Structures are given as structure tokens and as C-alpha cells.
Short mmCIF file of N, CA and C in Angstrom, two decimals:
data_model
loop_
_atom_site.label_atom_id
_atom_site.label_comp_id
_atom_site.label_asym_id
_atom_site.label_seq_id
_atom_site.Cartn_x
_atom_site.Cartn_y
_atom_site.Cartn_z
N MET O 1 -7.50 11.37 -17.27
CA MET O 1 -7.74 9.94 -17.21
C MET O 1 -7.88 9.49 -15.76
N THR O 2 -8.91 8.73 -15.46
CA THR O 2 -9.14 8.23 -14.11
C THR O 2 -8.39 6.93 -13.90
N THR O 3 -7.70 6.83 -12.78
CA THR O 3 -6.97 5.62 -12.42
C THR O 3 -7.70 4.92 -11.28
N VAL O 4 -7.98 3.63 -11.46
CA VAL O 4 -8.55 2.82 -10.39
C VAL O 4 -7.39 2.32 -9.55
N VAL O 5 -7.41 2.66 -8.26
CA VAL O 5 -6.36 2.20 -7.35
C VAL O 5 -6.95 1.07 -6.51
N ALA O 6 -6.33 -0.10 -6.62
CA ALA O 6 -6.82 -1.31 -5.97
C ALA O 6 -6.09 -1.58 -4.66
N SER O 7 -6.75 -2.34 -3.81
CA SER O 7 -6.14 -2.73 -2.54
C SER O 7 -4.99 -3.70 -2.80
N PRO O 8 -3.83 -3.44 -2.20
CA PRO O 8 -2.71 -4.35 -2.38
C PRO O 8 -2.79 -5.60 -1.49
N VAL O 9 -3.67 -5.56 -0.49
CA VAL O 9 -3.78 -6.66 0.47
C VAL O 9 -5.25 -6.89 0.84
N PRO O 10 -5.57 -8.11 1.28
CA PRO O 10 -6.93 -8.33 1.78
C PRO O 10 -7.04 -7.82 3.21
N GLY O 11 -8.24 -7.38 3.59
CA GLY O 11 -8.42 -6.92 4.96
C GLY O 11 -9.63 -6.02 5.08
N ARG O 12 -9.50 -5.00 5.94
CA ARG O 12 -10.60 -4.07 6.21
C ARG O 12 -10.13 -2.65 5.90
N ALA O 13 -10.85 -1.97 5.03
CA ALA O 13 -10.51 -0.59 4.68
C ALA O 13 -10.76 0.32 5.87
N VAL O 14 -9.84 1.25 6.10
CA VAL O 14 -9.98 2.22 7.19
C VAL O 14 -9.55 3.60 6.69
N PRO O 15 -10.10 4.67 7.27
CA PRO O 15 -9.69 6.01 6.87
C PRO O 15 -8.21 6.24 7.21
N MET O 16 -7.53 7.03 6.39
CA MET O 16 -6.12 7.34 6.63
C MET O 16 -5.93 7.96 8.01
N SER O 17 -6.93 8.69 8.50
CA SER O 17 -6.82 9.35 9.81
C SER O 17 -6.65 8.36 10.95
N GLU O 18 -6.96 7.08 10.73
CA GLU O 18 -6.81 6.06 11.77
C GLU O 18 -5.45 5.38 11.77
N VAL O 19 -4.58 5.74 10.83
CA VAL O 19 -3.24 5.15 10.78
C VAL O 19 -2.42 5.70 11.95
N PRO O 20 -1.77 4.82 12.73
CA PRO O 20 -1.04 5.26 13.92
C PRO O 20 0.33 5.88 13.60
N ASP O 21 0.34 6.81 12.66
CA ASP O 21 1.55 7.53 12.29
C ASP O 21 1.09 8.88 11.74
N PRO O 22 1.53 9.99 12.36
CA PRO O 22 1.03 11.30 11.95
C PRO O 22 1.35 11.67 10.50
N VAL O 23 2.46 11.19 9.98
CA VAL O 23 2.82 11.52 8.60
C VAL O 23 1.76 10.99 7.63
N PHE O 24 1.28 9.78 7.88
CA PHE O 24 0.22 9.21 7.04
C PHE O 24 -1.14 9.75 7.45
N ALA O 25 -1.43 9.77 8.76
CA ALA O 25 -2.75 10.16 9.26
C ALA O 25 -3.13 11.57 8.85
N GLN O 26 -2.13 12.46 8.78
CA GLN O 26 -2.40 13.85 8.40
C GLN O 26 -2.19 14.08 6.90
N ALA O 27 -2.05 13.01 6.14
CA ALA O 27 -1.91 13.06 4.68
C ALA O 27 -0.74 13.92 4.23
N MET O 28 0.35 13.93 5.01
CA MET O 28 1.53 14.71 4.63
C MET O 28 2.19 14.15 3.37
N VAL O 29 2.10 12.85 3.18
CA VAL O 29 2.68 12.20 2.00
C VAL O 29 1.73 12.29 0.82
N GLY O 30 0.43 12.34 1.14
CA GLY O 30 -0.60 12.41 0.12
C GLY O 30 -1.87 11.77 0.64
N PRO O 31 -2.98 11.96 -0.07
CA PRO O 31 -4.24 11.37 0.34
C PRO O 31 -4.31 9.89 -0.05
N GLY O 32 -5.24 9.19 0.55
CA GLY O 32 -5.42 7.79 0.21
C GLY O 32 -6.31 7.09 1.21
N VAL O 33 -6.16 5.78 1.28
CA VAL O 33 -6.94 4.92 2.16
C VAL O 33 -5.97 3.91 2.75
N ALA O 34 -6.27 3.41 3.94
CA ALA O 34 -5.44 2.38 4.54
C ALA O 34 -6.23 1.08 4.64
N VAL O 35 -5.50 -0.02 4.75
CA VAL O 35 -6.13 -1.33 4.91
C VAL O 35 -5.52 -2.00 6.14
N GLU O 36 -6.39 -2.41 7.05
CA GLU O 36 -5.97 -3.23 8.19
C GLU O 36 -5.96 -4.65 7.63
N PRO O 37 -4.75 -5.23 7.43
CA PRO O 37 -4.68 -6.48 6.68
C PRO O 37 -5.20 -7.69 7.45
N ALA O 38 -5.69 -8.65 6.69
CA ALA O 38 -6.05 -9.95 7.25
C ALA O 38 -4.75 -10.60 7.73
N GLY O 39 -4.86 -11.56 8.61
CA GLY O 39 -3.67 -12.21 9.15
C GLY O 39 -3.13 -13.30 8.24
N GLY O 40 -1.98 -13.80 8.61
CA GLY O 40 -1.36 -14.89 7.88
C GLY O 40 -0.49 -14.42 6.74
N GLU O 41 0.34 -15.33 6.26
CA GLU O 41 1.25 -15.01 5.17
C GLU O 41 0.43 -14.69 3.92
N GLN O 42 0.83 -13.64 3.20
CA GLN O 42 0.07 -13.20 2.04
C GLN O 42 0.97 -12.45 1.08
N GLU O 43 0.42 -12.22 -0.11
CA GLU O 43 1.11 -11.44 -1.14
C GLU O 43 0.54 -10.03 -1.16
N ALA O 44 1.42 -9.04 -1.19
CA ALA O 44 1.00 -7.66 -1.45
C ALA O 44 1.11 -7.49 -2.96
N VAL O 45 0.03 -7.01 -3.58
CA VAL O 45 -0.03 -6.93 -5.04
C VAL O 45 0.01 -5.48 -5.51
N ALA O 46 0.34 -5.30 -6.78
CA ALA O 46 0.39 -3.97 -7.38
C ALA O 46 -1.00 -3.35 -7.38
N PRO O 47 -1.11 -2.07 -6.95
CA PRO O 47 -2.41 -1.40 -6.91
C PRO O 47 -2.85 -0.84 -8.26
N ILE O 48 -1.90 -0.68 -9.18
CA ILE O 48 -2.18 -0.15 -10.53
C ILE O 48 -1.21 -0.81 -11.51
N ASP O 49 -1.50 -0.69 -12.80
CA ASP O 49 -0.54 -1.07 -13.83
C ASP O 49 0.55 0.00 -13.85
N GLY O 50 1.79 -0.40 -14.05
CA GLY O 50 2.85 0.61 -14.14
C GLY O 50 4.23 0.03 -13.98
N THR O 51 5.12 0.88 -13.50
CA THR O 51 6.51 0.52 -13.30
C THR O 51 6.86 0.69 -11.83
N VAL O 52 7.60 -0.28 -11.29
CA VAL O 52 8.06 -0.19 -9.90
C VAL O 52 9.19 0.85 -9.88
N VAL O 53 8.92 2.01 -9.29
CA VAL O 53 9.92 3.08 -9.28
C VAL O 53 10.67 3.17 -7.95
N THR O 54 10.09 2.65 -6.89
CA THR O 54 10.75 2.57 -5.59
C THR O 54 10.42 1.20 -5.03
N LEU O 55 11.43 0.54 -4.45
CA LEU O 55 11.20 -0.79 -3.90
C LEU O 55 12.06 -1.02 -2.67
N HIS O 56 11.40 -1.28 -1.57
CA HIS O 56 12.03 -1.67 -0.31
C HIS O 56 11.27 -2.91 0.16
N PRO O 57 11.83 -3.69 1.07
CA PRO O 57 11.07 -4.85 1.55
C PRO O 57 9.72 -4.47 2.16
N HIS O 58 9.62 -3.30 2.78
CA HIS O 58 8.41 -2.90 3.50
C HIS O 58 7.55 -1.88 2.75
N ALA O 59 7.97 -1.45 1.58
CA ALA O 59 7.24 -0.40 0.87
C ALA O 59 7.63 -0.37 -0.60
N PHE O 60 6.68 0.11 -1.43
CA PHE O 60 6.98 0.26 -2.85
C PHE O 60 6.12 1.36 -3.46
N VAL O 61 6.58 1.88 -4.59
CA VAL O 61 5.81 2.84 -5.38
C VAL O 61 5.71 2.29 -6.79
N VAL O 62 4.47 2.27 -7.31
CA VAL O 62 4.23 1.91 -8.70
C VAL O 62 3.72 3.18 -9.38
N ALA O 63 4.38 3.55 -10.49
CA ALA O 63 3.97 4.73 -11.25
C ALA O 63 3.33 4.27 -12.56
N GLY O 64 2.14 4.82 -12.84
CA GLY O 64 1.44 4.51 -14.08
C GLY O 64 2.06 5.24 -15.25
N ALA O 65 1.64 4.89 -16.45
CA ALA O 65 2.14 5.53 -17.66
C ALA O 65 1.85 7.02 -17.67
N ASP O 66 0.79 7.44 -16.94
CA ASP O 66 0.43 8.86 -16.87
C ASP O 66 1.22 9.61 -15.78
N GLY O 67 2.14 8.91 -15.11
CA GLY O 67 2.97 9.54 -14.09
C GLY O 67 2.41 9.48 -12.69
N LYS O 68 1.18 9.01 -12.53
CA LYS O 68 0.59 8.92 -11.19
C LYS O 68 1.29 7.80 -10.41
N GLY O 69 1.83 8.16 -9.24
CA GLY O 69 2.53 7.19 -8.41
C GLY O 69 1.73 6.82 -7.18
N VAL O 70 1.66 5.52 -6.90
CA VAL O 70 0.95 5.03 -5.73
C VAL O 70 1.95 4.37 -4.78
N LEU O 71 1.99 4.89 -3.56
CA LEU O 71 2.86 4.34 -2.51
C LEU O 71 2.07 3.33 -1.68
N VAL O 72 2.66 2.17 -1.47
CA VAL O 72 2.09 1.16 -0.58
C VAL O 72 3.12 0.91 0.51
N HIS O 73 2.71 1.10 1.77
CA HIS O 73 3.62 0.92 2.91
C HIS O 73 3.09 -0.23 3.75
N LEU O 74 3.83 -1.32 3.80
CA LEU O 74 3.40 -2.53 4.52
C LEU O 74 3.71 -2.39 6.00
N GLY O 75 2.76 -1.85 6.74
CA GLY O 75 2.93 -1.66 8.17
C GLY O 75 3.59 -0.34 8.50
N ILE O 76 3.56 0.00 9.79
CA ILE O 76 4.15 1.24 10.29
C ILE O 76 5.43 0.91 11.05
N ASP O 77 6.50 1.63 10.75
CA ASP O 77 7.82 1.43 11.35
C ASP O 77 8.45 0.09 10.97
N THR O 78 7.92 -0.56 9.95
CA THR O 78 8.45 -1.86 9.55
C THR O 78 9.82 -1.77 8.90
N VAL O 79 10.27 -0.56 8.59
CA VAL O 79 11.65 -0.37 8.10
C VAL O 79 12.62 -0.89 9.15
N LYS O 80 12.23 -0.83 10.42
CA LYS O 80 13.08 -1.30 11.53
C LYS O 80 13.28 -2.80 11.50
N GLN O 81 12.46 -3.52 10.72
CA GLN O 81 12.62 -4.97 10.61
C GLN O 81 13.74 -5.34 9.62
N LYS O 82 14.29 -4.33 8.97
CA LYS O 82 15.42 -4.51 8.04
C LYS O 82 15.19 -5.63 7.02
N GLY O 83 13.95 -5.71 6.53
CA GLY O 83 13.64 -6.68 5.48
C GLY O 83 13.26 -8.06 5.98
N GLU O 84 13.43 -8.32 7.26
CA GLU O 84 13.13 -9.65 7.79
C GLU O 84 11.63 -9.93 7.69
N GLY O 85 11.29 -11.05 7.08
CA GLY O 85 9.89 -11.43 6.93
C GLY O 85 9.24 -10.93 5.65
N PHE O 86 10.01 -10.26 4.80
CA PHE O 86 9.49 -9.74 3.53
C PHE O 86 10.27 -10.39 2.39
N THR O 87 9.58 -10.89 1.37
CA THR O 87 10.24 -11.50 0.21
C THR O 87 9.81 -10.75 -1.04
N LEU O 88 10.79 -10.16 -1.73
CA LEU O 88 10.51 -9.38 -2.95
C LEU O 88 10.37 -10.31 -4.16
N HIS O 89 9.35 -10.07 -4.98
CA HIS O 89 9.13 -10.85 -6.20
C HIS O 89 9.49 -10.06 -7.46
N VAL O 90 9.78 -8.77 -7.31
CA VAL O 90 10.07 -7.91 -8.45
C VAL O 90 11.32 -7.09 -8.16
N VAL O 91 11.79 -6.39 -9.19
CA VAL O 91 12.94 -5.49 -9.03
C VAL O 91 12.53 -4.08 -9.44
N LYS O 92 13.25 -3.10 -8.96
CA LYS O 92 13.01 -1.72 -9.34
C LYS O 92 13.15 -1.60 -10.85
N GLY O 93 12.22 -0.87 -11.46
CA GLY O 93 12.24 -0.69 -12.91
C GLY O 93 11.39 -1.70 -13.67
N GLU O 94 10.89 -2.71 -12.97
CA GLU O 94 10.08 -3.74 -13.62
C GLU O 94 8.67 -3.22 -13.91
N SER O 95 8.13 -3.59 -15.07
CA SER O 95 6.74 -3.28 -15.40
C SER O 95 5.85 -4.32 -14.74
N VAL O 96 4.76 -3.84 -14.11
CA VAL O 96 3.85 -4.74 -13.41
C VAL O 96 2.41 -4.44 -13.80
N ARG O 97 1.55 -5.40 -13.58
CA ARG O 97 0.12 -5.25 -13.82
C ARG O 97 -0.59 -5.19 -12.48
N ALA O 98 -1.69 -4.46 -12.41
CA ALA O 98 -2.49 -4.41 -11.19
C ALA O 98 -2.84 -5.83 -10.78
N GLY O 99 -2.66 -6.14 -9.50
CA GLY O 99 -2.95 -7.47 -8.99
C GLY O 99 -1.77 -8.43 -9.01
N GLN O 100 -0.66 -8.01 -9.63
CA GLN O 100 0.52 -8.87 -9.67
C GLN O 100 1.20 -8.89 -8.30
N PRO O 101 1.54 -10.08 -7.78
CA PRO O 101 2.23 -10.15 -6.48
C PRO O 101 3.61 -9.49 -6.54
N LEU O 102 3.86 -8.59 -5.58
CA LEU O 102 5.14 -7.88 -5.54
C LEU O 102 5.98 -8.29 -4.33
N ILE O 103 5.33 -8.45 -3.17
CA ILE O 103 6.05 -8.76 -1.94
C ILE O 103 5.24 -9.76 -1.11
N ARG O 104 5.92 -10.80 -0.62
CA ARG O 104 5.29 -11.75 0.31
C ARG O 104 5.63 -11.28 1.72
N TRP O 105 4.59 -11.27 2.60
CA TRP O 105 4.82 -10.82 3.97
C TRP O 105 3.76 -11.44 4.88
N ASN O 106 3.93 -11.24 6.18
CA ASN O 106 2.98 -11.79 7.15
C ASN O 106 2.62 -10.71 8.17
N PRO O 107 1.42 -10.13 8.08
CA PRO O 107 1.01 -9.10 9.03
C PRO O 107 1.05 -9.57 10.49
N ASP O 108 0.82 -10.87 10.72
CA ASP O 108 0.89 -11.39 12.09
C ASP O 108 2.30 -11.29 12.64
N ALA O 109 3.30 -11.53 11.78
CA ALA O 109 4.70 -11.42 12.20
C ALA O 109 5.05 -9.96 12.49
N VAL O 110 4.48 -9.03 11.73
CA VAL O 110 4.69 -7.60 11.98
C VAL O 110 4.12 -7.23 13.35
N ARG O 111 2.90 -7.71 13.63
CA ARG O 111 2.28 -7.47 14.94
C ARG O 111 3.13 -8.06 16.07
N ALA O 112 3.61 -9.28 15.86
CA ALA O 112 4.42 -9.97 16.87
C ALA O 112 5.72 -9.22 17.14
N ALA O 113 6.22 -8.50 16.13
CA ALA O 113 7.45 -7.72 16.30
C ALA O 113 7.18 -6.37 16.97
N GLY O 114 5.90 -6.10 17.26
CA GLY O 114 5.55 -4.88 17.98
C GLY O 114 5.17 -3.70 17.11
N TYR O 115 4.89 -3.95 15.83
CA TYR O 115 4.55 -2.86 14.92
C TYR O 115 3.10 -3.01 14.44
N SER O 116 2.54 -1.92 13.94
CA SER O 116 1.21 -1.97 13.35
C SER O 116 1.33 -2.49 11.92
N PRO O 117 0.50 -3.47 11.53
CA PRO O 117 0.57 -3.97 10.17
C PRO O 117 -0.30 -3.18 9.17
N VAL O 118 -0.94 -2.08 9.62
CA VAL O 118 -1.83 -1.33 8.74
C VAL O 118 -1.07 -0.88 7.48
N VAL O 119 -1.77 -0.91 6.35
CA VAL O 119 -1.14 -0.64 5.05
C VAL O 119 -1.71 0.63 4.43
N PRO O 120 -1.00 1.76 4.55
CA PRO O 120 -1.43 2.97 3.84
C PRO O 120 -1.22 2.81 2.33
N VAL O 121 -2.21 3.26 1.56
CA VAL O 121 -2.13 3.26 0.10
C VAL O 121 -2.33 4.72 -0.31
N ILE O 122 -1.26 5.34 -0.79
CA ILE O 122 -1.20 6.80 -0.96
C ILE O 122 -1.08 7.20 -2.43
N ALA O 123 -1.89 8.20 -2.82
CA ALA O 123 -1.77 8.81 -4.14
C ALA O 123 -0.74 9.94 -4.00
N LEU O 124 0.47 9.70 -4.47
CA LEU O 124 1.55 10.67 -4.31
C LEU O 124 1.30 11.93 -5.14
N ASP O 125 1.59 13.07 -4.55
CA ASP O 125 1.47 14.36 -5.22
C ASP O 125 0.06 14.64 -5.74
N ALA O 126 -0.95 14.06 -5.09
CA ALA O 126 -2.33 14.29 -5.52
C ALA O 126 -3.03 15.23 -4.55
N PRO O 127 -3.87 16.11 -5.05
CA PRO O 127 -4.70 16.89 -4.13
C PRO O 127 -5.81 15.98 -3.60
N ALA O 128 -6.23 16.19 -2.36
CA ALA O 128 -7.28 15.36 -1.76
C ALA O 128 -8.54 15.32 -2.63
N GLU O 129 -8.87 16.47 -3.26
CA GLU O 129 -10.07 16.52 -4.09
C GLU O 129 -9.89 15.75 -5.40
N GLY O 130 -8.68 15.29 -5.70
CA GLY O 130 -8.43 14.50 -6.90
C GLY O 130 -8.86 13.05 -6.75
N LEU O 131 -9.19 12.65 -5.52
CA LEU O 131 -9.61 11.27 -5.27
C LEU O 131 -11.12 11.22 -5.06
N SER O 132 -11.73 10.13 -5.49
CA SER O 132 -13.16 9.95 -5.27
C SER O 132 -13.45 8.49 -4.97
N GLN O 133 -14.67 8.23 -4.53
CA GLN O 133 -15.13 6.89 -4.19
C GLN O 133 -14.16 6.19 -3.24
N LEU O 134 -13.67 6.92 -2.24
CA LEU O 134 -12.75 6.33 -1.28
C LEU O 134 -13.47 5.30 -0.43
N ARG O 135 -12.90 4.14 -0.35
CA ARG O 135 -13.47 3.06 0.46
C ARG O 135 -12.81 3.15 1.83
N THR O 136 -13.56 3.54 2.84
CA THR O 136 -12.95 3.74 4.16
C THR O 136 -13.55 2.84 5.23
N ALA O 137 -14.31 1.85 4.81
CA ALA O 137 -14.89 0.89 5.75
C ALA O 137 -15.21 -0.39 5.01
N GLY O 138 -15.33 -1.47 5.76
CA GLY O 138 -15.72 -2.74 5.18
C GLY O 138 -14.55 -3.57 4.71
N SER O 139 -14.83 -4.82 4.45
CA SER O 139 -13.76 -5.72 4.02
C SER O 139 -13.45 -5.53 2.55
N VAL O 140 -12.18 -5.74 2.22
CA VAL O 140 -11.72 -5.65 0.84
C VAL O 140 -10.86 -6.87 0.54
N THR O 141 -10.87 -7.25 -0.71
CA THR O 141 -9.97 -8.31 -1.15
C THR O 141 -8.80 -7.64 -1.87
N ALA O 142 -7.69 -8.35 -1.97
CA ALA O 142 -6.56 -7.83 -2.75
C ALA O 142 -7.04 -7.67 -4.18
N GLY O 143 -6.81 -6.51 -4.77
CA GLY O 143 -7.24 -6.24 -6.14
C GLY O 143 -8.57 -5.52 -6.24
N ALA O 144 -9.30 -5.39 -5.11
CA ALA O 144 -10.58 -4.67 -5.13
C ALA O 144 -10.32 -3.17 -5.12
N GLN O 145 -11.20 -2.40 -5.76
CA GLN O 145 -11.03 -0.95 -5.82
C GLN O 145 -11.05 -0.32 -4.44
N LEU O 146 -10.04 0.53 -4.15
CA LEU O 146 -9.99 1.31 -2.92
C LEU O 146 -10.45 2.74 -3.17
N PHE O 147 -10.02 3.31 -4.30
CA PHE O 147 -10.44 4.67 -4.67
C PHE O 147 -10.15 4.94 -6.13
N LEU O 148 -10.74 6.02 -6.62
CA LEU O 148 -10.46 6.49 -7.97
C LEU O 148 -9.60 7.74 -7.88
N TRP O 149 -8.62 7.85 -8.75
CA TRP O 149 -7.75 9.01 -8.83
C TRP O 149 -8.07 9.69 -10.15
N ASN O 150 -8.78 10.83 -10.07
CA ASN O 150 -9.24 11.53 -11.27
C ASN O 150 -8.18 12.47 -11.83
#
């Protein structure tokens, strides 16, 4: 079954290799696409239908019914912000729909704190060849397709 993985934030799609963190850039966590987010306060939305299996103020994983898990990391090193500037709308274990707001945040505030606001969107435990139609350039809206997970 093919899973459509949507952008959790509005912005500009960029290749994972451009993420300023080697763990993401070298796809150590898994393959995917990153989004350089638009500025201003915004909602990060669920990239797929599923269950919130991991939830932190700066990152979350939604797992689909087929077990495919998608990690969304709001910025790089934002764990150091200790949740400041992030508002959770869901709890771990909650069922969510693609496009549902999960976390309110402000990429401009992340930048002002000295961190990169880029948002890696990772297909956990997926082989690189399992992804297709990767969007690695151009503007995207929240909820727009980033890639297919076959």
C-alpha cells in the first residue's frame, strides 16, 4: 500500500542533504524530504493519518495503520529550547488525520534563538528506494504531498 506523506508546514521543499545536521543530511534516521518553513506563527500538521506514537514539543512521530512511521522534527537542535515556543494540541496515543494541527510554533522564534527552523520529514525504517516522487524544490503548503512511500 502506498502512503502519501504530506508537508507538515508551509514553506520551501529542500533535499535532506541540505539539512544542517549530519544525522538527517546523511539519512541515518531514514530517507525523506525537508521543508524550510515560512515565517510567522503556524501550525505543524500531521503528515499522514495514524496514531501519535512519539510526542515532544519539537518533534513527533505519526504511525499509520500499516505500521509506517513518519518523523517530523521542527527545527534543528530545538530540543535545547525545552519546549519554549511550542504548544501541543494532541497527546501521545491520539488518533489523528493528515492535515490535523498537532503543534503550534514559530520558525522566526527558532531562528531568533540561534537554531535552524528547517523541518526534516522522515520515513522511519524505510529503504531510500521505497520512496518516490520526492519533492525537493519549490514552495509547498501544509498538507501538500512531499513524497510517496511505497
